[in-house]
PDB file of C-alpha atoms in Angstrom:
ATOM      1  CA  MET A 207      17.187  -4.635  11.064  1.00  0.00           C
ATOM      2  CA  ALA A 208      20.912  -4.872  10.550  1.00  0.00           C
ATOM      3  CA  THR A 209      23.157  -6.166  13.339  1.00  0.00           C
ATOM      4  CA  VAL A 210      25.974  -3.871  14.490  1.00  0.00           C
ATOM      5  CA  THR A 211      29.170  -5.187  16.071  1.00  0.00           C
ATOM      6  CA  ASP A 212      32.137  -3.132  17.278  1.00  0.00           C
ATOM      7  CA  THR A 213      35.600  -4.614  17.563  1.00  0.00           C
ATOM      8  CA  SER A 214      39.266  -3.642  17.453  1.00  0.00           C
ATOM      9  CA  VAL A 215      42.132  -4.689  15.195  1.00  0.00           C
ATOM     10  CA  PRO A 216      45.725  -4.535  16.501  1.00  0.00           C
ATOM     11  CA  PHE A 217      47.727  -1.979  14.569  1.00  0.00           C
ATOM     12  CA  ALA A 218      50.919   0.040  15.073  1.00  0.00           C
ATOM     13  CA  SER A 219      51.333   0.711  18.809  1.00  0.00           C
ATOM     14  CA  GLY A 220      47.638   0.320  19.552  1.00  0.00           C
ATOM     15  CA  GLY A 221      44.470  -0.604  17.763  1.00  0.00           C
ATOM     16  CA  THR A 222      42.010   0.351  15.030  1.00  0.00           C
ATOM     17  CA  TRP A 223      38.344   0.590  16.028  1.00  0.00           C
ATOM     18  CA  VAL A 224      36.052  -1.220  13.589  1.00  0.00           C
ATOM     19  CA  ARG A 225      32.266  -1.373  13.189  1.00  0.00           C
ATOM     20  CA  LEU A 226      30.599  -4.134  11.180  1.00  0.00           C
ATOM     21  CA  THR A 227      26.998  -3.696  10.066  1.00  0.00           C
ATOM     22  CA  ARG A 228      25.548  -7.029   8.950  1.00  0.00           C
ATOM     23  CA  PRO A 229      22.258  -7.208   6.999  1.00  0.00           C
ATOM     24  CA  ASP A 230      19.179  -8.873   8.404  1.00  0.00           C
ATOM     25  CA  ALA A 231      18.794 -10.762   5.130  1.00  0.00           C
ATOM     26  CA  PRO A 232      22.225 -11.376   3.537  1.00  0.00           C
ATOM     27  CA  LEU A 233      22.176 -11.594  -0.248  1.00  0.00           C
ATOM     28  CA  ASP A 234      24.067 -14.549  -1.655  1.00  0.00           C
ATOM     29  CA  GLY A 235      27.152 -13.306  -3.471  1.00  0.00           C
ATOM     30  CA  ALA A 236      26.977  -9.746  -2.094  1.00  0.00           C
ATOM     31  CA  LEU A 237      30.559  -8.925  -1.093  1.00  0.00           C
ATOM     32  CA  PRO A 238      31.456  -6.852   1.986  1.00  0.00           C
ATOM     33  CA  LEU A 239      32.013  -3.133   1.541  1.00  0.00           C
ATOM     34  CA  VAL A 240      34.903  -1.418   3.346  1.00  0.00           C
ATOM     35  CA  VAL A 241      34.402   2.339   3.862  1.00  0.00           C
ATOM     36  CA  LEU A 242      37.356   4.748   4.131  1.00  0.00           C
ATOM     37  CA  HIS A 243      36.627   8.099   5.775  1.00  0.00           C
ATOM     38  CA  GLY A 244      38.131  11.459   4.940  1.00  0.00           C
ATOM     39  CA  GLY A 245      40.367  13.987   6.601  1.00  0.00           C
ATOM     40  CA  PRO A 246      42.862  12.504   7.130  1.00  0.00           C
ATOM     41  CA  GLY A 247      41.753  12.314  10.752  1.00  0.00           C
ATOM     42  CA  PHE A 248      38.034  13.019  10.299  1.00  0.00           C
ATOM     43  CA  ALA A 249      36.754   9.679  11.702  1.00  0.00           C
ATOM     44  CA  HIS A 250      33.862   7.657  10.320  1.00  0.00           C
ATOM     45  CA  ASP A 251      30.938   9.448  11.996  1.00  0.00           C
ATOM     46  CA  TYR A 252      29.912  11.624   9.048  1.00  0.00           C
ATOM     47  CA  LEU A 253      29.740   8.466   6.890  1.00  0.00           C
ATOM     48  CA  ARG A 254      27.566   6.497   9.335  1.00  0.00           C
ATOM     49  CA  SER A 255      24.601   6.600   6.940  1.00  0.00           C
ATOM     50  CA  LEU A 256      26.460   4.339   4.522  1.00  0.00           C
ATOM     51  CA  ALA A 257      25.609   1.527   6.940  1.00  0.00           C
ATOM     52  CA  ASP A 258      22.168   1.661   5.287  1.00  0.00           C
ATOM     53  CA  LEU A 259      23.775  -0.181   2.378  1.00  0.00           C
ATOM     54  CA  ALA A 260      23.779  -3.316   4.554  1.00  0.00           C
ATOM     55  CA  ASP A 261      20.042  -3.882   4.454  1.00  0.00           C
ATOM     56  CA  LEU A 262      19.668  -2.082   1.114  1.00  0.00           C
ATOM     57  CA  THR A 263      22.068  -4.425  -0.688  1.00  0.00           C
ATOM     58  CA  GLY A 264      22.283  -7.464   1.603  1.00  0.00           C
ATOM     59  CA  ARG A 265      25.998  -7.057   2.300  1.00  0.00           C
ATOM     60  CA  THR A 266      28.169  -6.394   5.355  1.00  0.00           C
ATOM     61  CA  VAL A 267      29.408  -2.810   5.631  1.00  0.00           C
ATOM     62  CA  VAL A 268      32.699  -2.183   7.423  1.00  0.00           C
ATOM     63  CA  HIS A 269      33.499   1.227   8.898  1.00  0.00           C
ATOM     64  CA  TYR A 270      36.665   1.975  10.840  1.00  0.00           C
ATOM     65  CA  ASP A 271      38.302   4.997  12.403  1.00  0.00           C
ATOM     66  CA  GLN A 272      41.745   5.365  10.928  1.00  0.00           C
ATOM     67  CA  TYR A 273      44.683   5.347  13.303  1.00  0.00           C
ATOM     68  CA  GLY A 274      45.122   8.627  15.171  1.00  0.00           C
ATOM     69  CA  CYS A 275      41.479   9.671  15.281  1.00  0.00           C
ATOM     70  CA  GLY A 276      38.020   8.800  16.545  1.00  0.00           C
ATOM     71  CA  ARG A 277      37.829   5.654  18.648  1.00  0.00           C
ATOM     72  CA  SER A 278      41.133   4.239  17.443  1.00  0.00           C
ATOM     73  CA  THR A 279      44.459   4.768  19.185  1.00  0.00           C
ATOM     74  CA  HIS A 280      45.713   8.354  19.130  1.00  0.00           C
ATOM     75  CA  SER A 281      49.413   9.220  18.928  1.00  0.00           C
ATOM     76  CA  PRO A 282      49.708  13.014  19.218  1.00  0.00           C
ATOM     77  CA  GLU A 283      53.339  12.613  20.222  1.00  0.00           C
ATOM     78  CA  ALA A 284      54.296  10.871  16.957  1.00  0.00           C
ATOM     79  CA  PRO A 285      56.638  12.833  14.668  1.00  0.00           C
ATOM     80  CA  ALA A 286      55.163  14.379  11.532  1.00  0.00           C
ATOM     81  CA  GLY A 287      56.937  11.799   9.383  1.00  0.00           C
ATOM     82  CA  PHE A 288      54.936   8.999  11.021  1.00  0.00           C
ATOM     83  CA  TRP A 289      51.724  10.119   9.298  1.00  0.00           C
ATOM     84  CA  THR A 290      52.063   8.923   5.702  1.00  0.00           C
ATOM     85  CA  PRO A 291      49.728   7.368   3.112  1.00  0.00           C
ATOM     86  CA  GLN A 292      51.642   4.092   3.514  1.00  0.00           C
ATOM     87  CA  LEU A 293      50.684   3.966   7.200  1.00  0.00           C
ATOM     88  CA  PHE A 294      47.016   3.980   6.246  1.00  0.00           C
ATOM     89  CA  VAL A 295      47.499   1.497   3.400  1.00  0.00           C
ATOM     90  CA  ASP A 296      49.056  -0.840   5.965  1.00  0.00           C
ATOM     91  CA  GLU A 297      46.154  -0.253   8.322  1.00  0.00           C
ATOM     92  CA  TYR A 298      43.610  -1.187   5.643  1.00  0.00           C
ATOM     93  CA  THR A 299      45.604  -4.364   4.982  1.00  0.00           C
ATOM     94  CA  ALA A 300      45.561  -5.215   8.686  1.00  0.00           C
ATOM     95  CA  VAL A 301      41.792  -4.658   8.948  1.00  0.00           C
ATOM     96  CA  VAL A 302      41.004  -6.809   5.900  1.00  0.00           C
ATOM     97  CA  PHE A 303      43.335  -9.582   7.107  1.00  0.00           C
ATOM     98  CA  GLU A 304      42.116  -9.598  10.713  1.00  0.00           C
ATOM     99  CA  LEU A 305      38.445  -9.652   9.685  1.00  0.00           C
ATOM    100  CA  GLU A 306      39.119 -12.349   7.066  1.00  0.00           C
ATOM    101  CA  LEU A 307      37.054 -10.393   4.554  1.00  0.00           C
ATOM    102  CA  GLY A 308      38.316 -12.129   1.426  1.00  0.00           C
ATOM    103  CA  ASP A 309      36.819 -10.598  -1.712  1.00  0.00           C
ATOM    104  CA  HIS A 310      35.410  -7.136  -0.963  1.00  0.00           C
ATOM    105  CA  HIS A 311      34.534  -3.721  -2.349  1.00  0.00           C
ATOM    106  CA  LEU A 312      36.236  -0.485  -1.275  1.00  0.00           C
ATOM    107  CA  LEU A 313      34.653   2.968  -1.037  1.00  0.00           C
ATOM    108  CA  GLY A 314      36.568   6.087  -0.041  1.00  0.00           C
ATOM    109  CA  GLN A 315      35.231   9.607   0.473  1.00  0.00           C
ATOM    110  CA  SER A 316      37.472  12.684   0.096  1.00  0.00           C
ATOM    111  CA  TRP A 317      40.853  11.670   1.614  1.00  0.00           C
ATOM    112  CA  GLY A 318      39.352   8.176   1.768  1.00  0.00           C
ATOM    113  CA  GLY A 319      39.147   8.162  -2.038  1.00  0.00           C
ATOM    114  CA  MET A 320      42.782   9.231  -2.237  1.00  0.00           C
ATOM    115  CA  LEU A 321      43.655   6.383   0.115  1.00  0.00           C
ATOM    116  CA  GLY A 322      41.473   4.028  -1.913  1.00  0.00           C
ATOM    117  CA  ALA A 323      43.478   4.888  -5.021  1.00  0.00           C
ATOM    118  CA  GLU A 324      46.749   4.351  -3.128  1.00  0.00           C
ATOM    119  CA  ILE A 325      45.467   0.922  -2.128  1.00  0.00           C
ATOM    120  CA  ALA A 326      44.150  -0.028  -5.564  1.00  0.00           C
ATOM    121  CA  VAL A 327      47.361   0.814  -7.429  1.00  0.00           C
ATOM    122  CA  ARG A 328      49.030  -1.843  -5.239  1.00  0.00           C
ATOM    123  CA  ARG A 329      46.518  -4.415  -6.538  1.00  0.00           C
ATOM    124  CA  PRO A 330      45.716  -6.118  -3.224  1.00  0.00           C
ATOM    125  CA  ALA A 331      44.249  -9.597  -3.268  1.00  0.00           C
ATOM    126  CA  GLY A 332      40.485  -9.697  -2.869  1.00  0.00           C
ATOM    127  CA  LEU A 333      39.713  -6.179  -4.102  1.00  0.00           C
ATOM    128  CA  ALA A 334      36.647  -6.420  -6.362  1.00  0.00           C
ATOM    129  CA  SER A 335      35.880  -2.748  -7.042  1.00  0.00           C
ATOM    130  CA  LEU A 336      36.712   0.794  -5.992  1.00  0.00           C
ATOM    131  CA  ALA A 337      34.397   3.775  -5.496  1.00  0.00           C
ATOM    132  CA  ILE A 338      36.196   7.132  -5.320  1.00  0.00           C
ATOM    133  CA  CYS A 339      33.825   9.764  -3.946  1.00  0.00           C
ATOM    134  CA  ASN A 340      34.524  13.528  -3.872  1.00  0.00           C
ATOM    135  CA  SER A 341      38.291  13.032  -4.137  1.00  0.00           C
ATOM    136  CA  PRO A 342      41.284  14.524  -5.940  1.00  0.00           C
ATOM    137  CA  ALA A 343      43.895  12.591  -7.899  1.00  0.00           C
ATOM    138  CA  ALA A 344      46.507  15.177  -6.895  1.00  0.00           C
ATOM    139  CA  MET A 345      46.588  17.776  -4.120  1.00  0.00           C
ATOM    140  CA  PRO A 346      48.049  20.524  -6.323  1.00  0.00           C
ATOM    141  CA  LEU A 347      44.881  20.161  -8.436  1.00  0.00           C
ATOM    142  CA  TRP A 348      42.805  20.385  -5.241  1.00  0.00           C
ATOM    143  CA  SER A 349      44.523  23.629  -4.296  1.00  0.00           C
ATOM    144  CA  GLU A 350      44.022  24.994  -7.814  1.00  0.00           C
ATOM    145  CA  ALA A 351      40.305  24.222  -7.632  1.00  0.00           C
ATOM    146  CA  ALA A 352      40.061  25.738  -4.147  1.00  0.00           C
ATOM    147  CA  ASP A 353      41.689  28.952  -5.337  1.00  0.00           C
ATOM    148  CA  ALA A 354      39.132  29.232  -8.133  1.00  0.00           C
ATOM    149  CA  LEU A 355      36.240  28.656  -5.722  1.00  0.00           C
ATOM    150  CA  ARG A 356      37.685  31.147  -3.234  1.00  0.00           C
ATOM    151  CA  ALA A 357      37.811  33.752  -5.984  1.00  0.00           C
ATOM    152  CA  GLN A 358      34.009  33.499  -6.190  1.00  0.00           C
ATOM    153  CA  LEU A 359      33.530  34.390  -2.505  1.00  0.00           C
ATOM    154  CA  PRO A 360      32.513  37.918  -1.501  1.00  0.00           C
ATOM    155  CA  GLY A 361      35.430  40.344  -1.270  1.00  0.00           C
ATOM    156  CA  GLU A 362      35.287  40.758   2.490  1.00  0.00           C
ATOM    157  CA  ILE A 363      35.391  36.986   2.952  1.00  0.00           C
ATOM    158  CA  ARG A 364      38.408  36.646   0.675  1.00  0.00           C
ATOM    159  CA  ASP A 365      40.170  39.495   2.475  1.00  0.00           C
ATOM    160  CA  ALA A 366      39.626  37.860   5.871  1.00  0.00           C
ATOM    161  CA  LEU A 367      40.957  34.531   4.660  1.00  0.00           C
ATOM    162  CA  GLU A 368      44.071  36.024   3.095  1.00  0.00           C
ATOM    163  CA  ARG A 369      44.815  38.288   6.056  1.00  0.00           C
ATOM    164  CA  HIS A 370      44.629  35.558   8.672  1.00  0.00           C
ATOM    165  CA  GLU A 371      46.490  33.036   6.533  1.00  0.00           C
ATOM    166  CA  ALA A 372      49.323  35.537   6.162  1.00  0.00           C
ATOM    167  CA  ASP A 373      49.384  35.992   9.952  1.00  0.00           C
ATOM    168  CA  GLY A 374      48.845  32.310  10.767  1.00  0.00           C
ATOM    169  CA  THR A 375      45.831  33.195  12.946  1.00  0.00           C
ATOM    170  CA  TYR A 376      43.696  30.251  11.910  1.00  0.00           C
ATOM    171  CA  ASP A 377      41.836  30.148  15.234  1.00  0.00           C
ATOM    172  CA  ASP A 378      40.612  33.752  14.964  1.00  0.00           C
ATOM    173  CA  PRO A 379      36.770  33.868  14.986  1.00  0.00           C
ATOM    174  CA  GLU A 380      36.784  36.022  11.841  1.00  0.00           C
ATOM    175  CA  TYR A 381      38.834  33.430   9.963  1.00  0.00           C
ATOM    176  CA  ILE A 382      36.669  30.565  11.199  1.00  0.00           C
ATOM    177  CA  ALA A 383      33.524  32.415  10.087  1.00  0.00           C
ATOM    178  CA  ALA A 384      35.013  33.077   6.661  1.00  0.00           C
ATOM    179  CA  ALA A 385      36.005  29.429   6.279  1.00  0.00           C
ATOM    180  CA  HIS A 386      32.460  28.423   7.205  1.00  0.00           C
ATOM    181  CA  GLU A 387      31.150  30.390   4.230  1.00  0.00           C
ATOM    182  CA  TYR A 388      33.329  28.291   1.938  1.00  0.00           C
ATOM    183  CA  ASP A 389      32.087  25.116   3.629  1.00  0.00           C
ATOM    184  CA  ARG A 390      28.463  26.232   3.288  1.00  0.00           C
ATOM    185  CA  ARG A 391      28.871  26.535  -0.466  1.00  0.00           C
ATOM    186  CA  HIS A 392      31.120  23.586  -1.280  1.00  0.00           C
ATOM    187  CA  VAL A 393      31.300  21.081   1.614  1.00  0.00           C
ATOM    188  CA  VAL A 394      27.793  20.691   3.097  1.00  0.00           C
ATOM    189  CA  ARG A 395      25.022  22.578   1.284  1.00  0.00           C
ATOM    190  CA  LEU A 396      22.309  22.114   3.900  1.00  0.00           C
ATOM    191  CA  PRO A 397      20.508  24.629   6.157  1.00  0.00           C
ATOM    192  CA  GLU A 398      22.067  22.980   9.212  1.00  0.00           C
ATOM    193  CA  MET A 399      25.081  20.708   9.605  1.00  0.00           C
ATOM    194  CA  PRO A 400      23.877  17.102  10.138  1.00  0.00           C
ATOM    195  CA  GLN A 401      24.734  15.633  13.528  1.00  0.00           C
ATOM    196  CA  ASP A 402      26.909  12.946  11.934  1.00  0.00           C
ATOM    197  CA  TYR A 403      29.079  15.673  10.390  1.00  0.00           C
ATOM    198  CA  VAL A 404      29.135  17.673  13.622  1.00  0.00           C
ATOM    199  CA  ASP A 405      30.366  14.580  15.460  1.00  0.00           C
ATOM    200  CA  SER A 406      33.270  14.107  13.050  1.00  0.00           C
ATOM    201  CA  VAL A 407      34.232  17.776  13.363  1.00  0.00           C
ATOM    202  CA  ALA A 408      34.121  17.587  17.169  1.00  0.00           C
ATOM    203  CA  GLN A 409      36.428  14.570  17.400  1.00  0.00           C
ATOM    204  CA  MET A 410      38.847  16.111  14.896  1.00  0.00           C
ATOM    205  CA  GLU A 411      38.986  19.384  16.829  1.00  0.00           C
ATOM    206  CA  ALA A 412      39.587  17.459  20.069  1.00  0.00           C
ATOM    207  CA  ASP A 413      42.756  15.972  18.533  1.00  0.00           C
ATOM    208  CA  PRO A 414      43.674  17.608  15.190  1.00  0.00           C
ATOM    209  CA  THR A 415      47.089  15.951  14.999  1.00  0.00           C
ATOM    210  CA  VAL A 416      46.519  13.936  11.837  1.00  0.00           C
ATOM    211  CA  TYR A 417      44.405  16.524  10.020  1.00  0.00           C
ATOM    212  CA  HIS A 418      46.722  19.441  10.726  1.00  0.00           C
ATOM    213  CA  THR A 419      49.876  17.437   9.998  1.00  0.00           C
ATOM    214  CA  MET A 420      48.780  15.938   6.689  1.00  0.00           C
ATOM    215  CA  ASN A 421      46.230  18.461   5.412  1.00  0.00           C
ATOM    216  CA  GLY A 422      46.308  21.817   7.149  1.00  0.00           C
ATOM    217  CA  PRO A 423      43.922  24.069   9.082  1.00  0.00           C
ATOM    218  CA  ASN A 424      40.906  23.572   6.795  1.00  0.00           C
ATOM    219  CA  GLU A 425      39.603  22.196   3.493  1.00  0.00           C
ATOM    220  CA  PHE A 426      41.067  24.827   1.185  1.00  0.00           C
ATOM    221  CA  HIS A 427      44.387  25.862   2.756  1.00  0.00           C
ATOM    222  CA  VAL A 428      46.484  22.727   2.295  1.00  0.00           C
ATOM    223  CA  ILE A 429      49.894  23.286   3.846  1.00  0.00           C
ATOM    224  CA  GLY A 430      50.443  19.844   5.399  1.00  0.00           C
ATOM    225  CA  SER A 431      52.531  16.906   4.243  1.00  0.00           C
ATOM    226  CA  LEU A 432      49.983  15.933   1.549  1.00  0.00           C
ATOM    227  CA  ARG A 433      50.303  19.263  -0.257  1.00  0.00           C
ATOM    228  CA  ASP A 434      52.351  17.716  -3.106  1.00  0.00           C
ATOM    229  CA  TRP A 435      50.684  14.281  -3.103  1.00  0.00           C
ATOM    230  CA  THR A 436      49.659  12.771  -6.435  1.00  0.00           C
ATOM    231  CA  VAL A 437      48.606   9.368  -7.731  1.00  0.00           C
ATOM    232  CA  VAL A 438      48.076  10.502 -11.330  1.00  0.00           C
ATOM    233  CA  ASP A 439      51.084   8.743 -12.829  1.00  0.00           C
ATOM    234  CA  ARG A 440      50.120   5.431 -11.180  1.00  0.00           C
ATOM    235  CA  LEU A 441      46.424   5.259 -12.024  1.00  0.00           C
ATOM    236  CA  ASP A 442      46.882   2.872 -14.943  1.00  0.00           C
ATOM    237  CA  ARG A 443      47.842   0.224 -12.386  1.00  0.00           C
ATOM    238  CA  ILE A 444      44.283   0.070 -10.998  1.00  0.00           C
ATOM    239  CA  ALA A 445      42.896  -3.224 -12.258  1.00  0.00           C
ATOM    240  CA  VAL A 446      39.368  -3.240 -10.807  1.00  0.00           C
ATOM    241  CA  PRO A 447      36.146  -1.539 -11.954  1.00  0.00           C
ATOM    242  CA  THR A 448      36.117   1.978 -10.535  1.00  0.00           C
ATOM    243  CA  LEU A 449      33.366   4.527  -9.947  1.00  0.00           C
ATOM    244  CA  VAL A 450      34.262   8.216  -9.646  1.00  0.00           C
ATOM    245  CA  LEU A 451      31.508  10.282  -8.008  1.00  0.00           C
ATOM    246  CA  ALA A 452      31.273  13.987  -7.198  1.00  0.00           C
ATOM    247  CA  GLY A 453      28.706  16.690  -6.525  1.00  0.00           C
ATOM    248  CA  GLU A 454      27.834  19.521  -8.877  1.00  0.00           C
ATOM    249  CA  PHE A 455      29.084  22.170  -6.425  1.00  0.00           C
ATOM    250  CA  ASP A 456      31.764  19.965  -4.868  1.00  0.00           C
ATOM    251  CA  GLU A 457      35.044  21.447  -3.735  1.00  0.00           C
ATOM    252  CA  ALA A 458      36.287  18.415  -5.651  1.00  0.00           C
ATOM    253  CA  GLN A 459      35.749  20.151  -8.983  1.00  0.00           C
ATOM    254  CA  PRO A 460      36.127  18.204 -12.255  1.00  0.00           C
ATOM    255  CA  ILE A 461      39.732  19.351 -12.601  1.00  0.00           C
ATOM    256  CA  VAL A 462      40.653  17.288  -9.506  1.00  0.00           C
ATOM    257  CA  TRP A 463      38.945  14.007 -10.430  1.00  0.00           C
ATOM    258  CA  ARG A 464      39.244  14.052 -14.214  1.00  0.00           C
ATOM    259  CA  PRO A 465      42.606  12.179 -14.120  1.00  0.00           C
ATOM    260  CA  PHE A 466      40.840   9.206 -12.524  1.00  0.00           C
ATOM    261  CA  VAL A 467      38.444   9.053 -15.463  1.00  0.00           C
ATOM    262  CA  GLU A 468      41.136   9.564 -18.058  1.00  0.00           C
ATOM    263  CA  ARG A 469      43.703   7.091 -16.716  1.00  0.00           C
ATOM    264  CA  ILE A 470      41.939   4.218 -14.905  1.00  0.00           C
ATOM    265  CA  PRO A 471      41.255   1.472 -17.490  1.00  0.00           C
ATOM    266  CA  ASP A 472      37.778   0.397 -16.296  1.00  0.00           C
ATOM    267  CA  VAL A 473      36.026   3.489 -14.972  1.00  0.00           C
ATOM    268  CA  ARG A 474      32.735   5.342 -14.951  1.00  0.00           C
ATOM    269  CA  GLU A 475      31.738   8.712 -13.552  1.00  0.00           C
ATOM    270  CA  ALA A 476      28.679  10.175 -11.833  1.00  0.00           C
ATOM    271  CA  VAL A 477      28.003  13.815 -10.963  1.00  0.00           C
ATOM    272  CA  VAL A 478      25.078  14.388  -8.584  1.00  0.00           C
ATOM    273  CA  PRO A 479      23.174  17.617  -9.323  1.00  0.00           C
ATOM    274  CA  ASP A 480      22.713  20.263  -6.625  1.00  0.00           C
ATOM    275  CA  ALA A 481      25.150  18.529  -4.265  1.00  0.00           C
ATOM    276  CA  SER A 482      28.611  19.357  -2.992  1.00  0.00           C
ATOM    277  CA  HIS A 483      31.403  17.561  -1.133  1.00  0.00           C
ATOM    278  CA  CYS A 484      29.197  15.590   1.260  1.00  0.00           C
ATOM    279  CA  THR A 485      26.957  14.261  -1.479  1.00  0.00           C
ATOM    280  CA  HIS A 486      25.917  11.337   0.721  1.00  0.00           C
ATOM    281  CA  LEU A 487      24.444  13.728   3.320  1.00  0.00           C
ATOM    282  CA  GLU A 488      22.833  16.152   0.891  1.00  0.00           C
ATOM    283  CA  LYS A 489      21.368  13.653  -1.596  1.00  0.00           C
ATOM    284  CA  PRO A 490      21.304  10.359   0.304  1.00  0.00           C
ATOM    285  CA  GLU A 491      18.835   8.496  -1.899  1.00  0.00           C
ATOM    286  CA  GLU A 492      20.653   9.380  -5.108  1.00  0.00           C
ATOM    287  CA  PHE A 493      24.036   8.605  -3.578  1.00  0.00           C
ATOM    288  CA  LEU A 494      23.063   5.247  -2.103  1.00  0.00           C
ATOM    289  CA  GLY A 495      21.262   4.279  -5.298  1.00  0.00           C
ATOM    290  CA  ILE A 496      24.339   4.916  -7.441  1.00  0.00           C
ATOM    291  CA  ILE A 497      26.615   3.051  -5.034  1.00  0.00           C
ATOM    292  CA  ALA A 498      24.221   0.112  -4.618  1.00  0.00           C
ATOM    293  CA  GLY A 499      23.941  -0.330  -8.381  1.00  0.00           C
ATOM    294  CA  PHE A 500      27.702  -0.190  -8.873  1.00  0.00           C
ATOM    295  CA  LEU A 501      28.362  -2.731  -6.125  1.00  0.00           C
ATOM    296  CA  ALA A 502      25.749  -5.148  -7.446  1.00  0.00           C
ATOM    297  CA  GLU A 503      27.282  -5.010 -10.931  1.00  0.00           C
ATOM    298  CA  ASN A 504      30.677  -5.930  -9.536  1.00  0.00           C
ATOM    299  CA  ASP A 505      29.868  -8.648  -7.013  1.00  0.00           C
ATOM    300  CA  ARG A 506      31.788 -11.812  -7.800  1.00  0.00           C
ATOM    301  CA  SER A 507      29.743 -14.982  -8.091  1.00  0.00           C
TER     302      SER A 507
END
């Protein structure tokens, strides 16, 4: 069984909570994997199952809650301008330095994949590969895809969404129920929400500062500071092997991740059938198998 250790890395005006999962039988040459969660502000809980890669691949898996959410320091009083992609790039750098990780792999899911791209275009020392999972290369593309998916919802659902968005009544039960229908189709396509996902939602709702500031009230109505974000024109700077993964019914439709495939020099893609945004929860064996194979191919001897 893997060994789990929790620690904290000093960052900003507080600290970043980190969990290291070390394999029972380390594989020689298997580099650590750093996992970047989504949101922003969604905490690592819904990605806990990726710790299975420790024993599956013989490598250390590093999860952390990004600053402002989960078990890390919260700063709800910080001005909106404090919450920027650069803040989280700096946090990643601090975590890697403090843990003395050296060469390592990086996997980001949703916003984590966006952050992973922001990190990789800076070509940090030690980065061996990048896995971008269920992520857009530009938020305007994300909004375009969301509009197309919303158009496929039943008329009464669309009407409820549009009415409450016009009024700004995002906490109305009717709006929340309508948003859930979108999530059921394109975020988590399972009969019940897994507890790991529920835990991430609960901590985000307890302090939505980061999510609401940078993203907006939900997955498809992006009105926060990231609404115009793009990395498309910088993707040719990524100098490590990159995997781009998405689900067949993902809210991250091909239009949002195609620029990664077209512009990153060394890249491959994988689309998991009958899965959506949380591919790792819906199709865990397929997801972990794809990731494990990619990591093994890009370990440095």
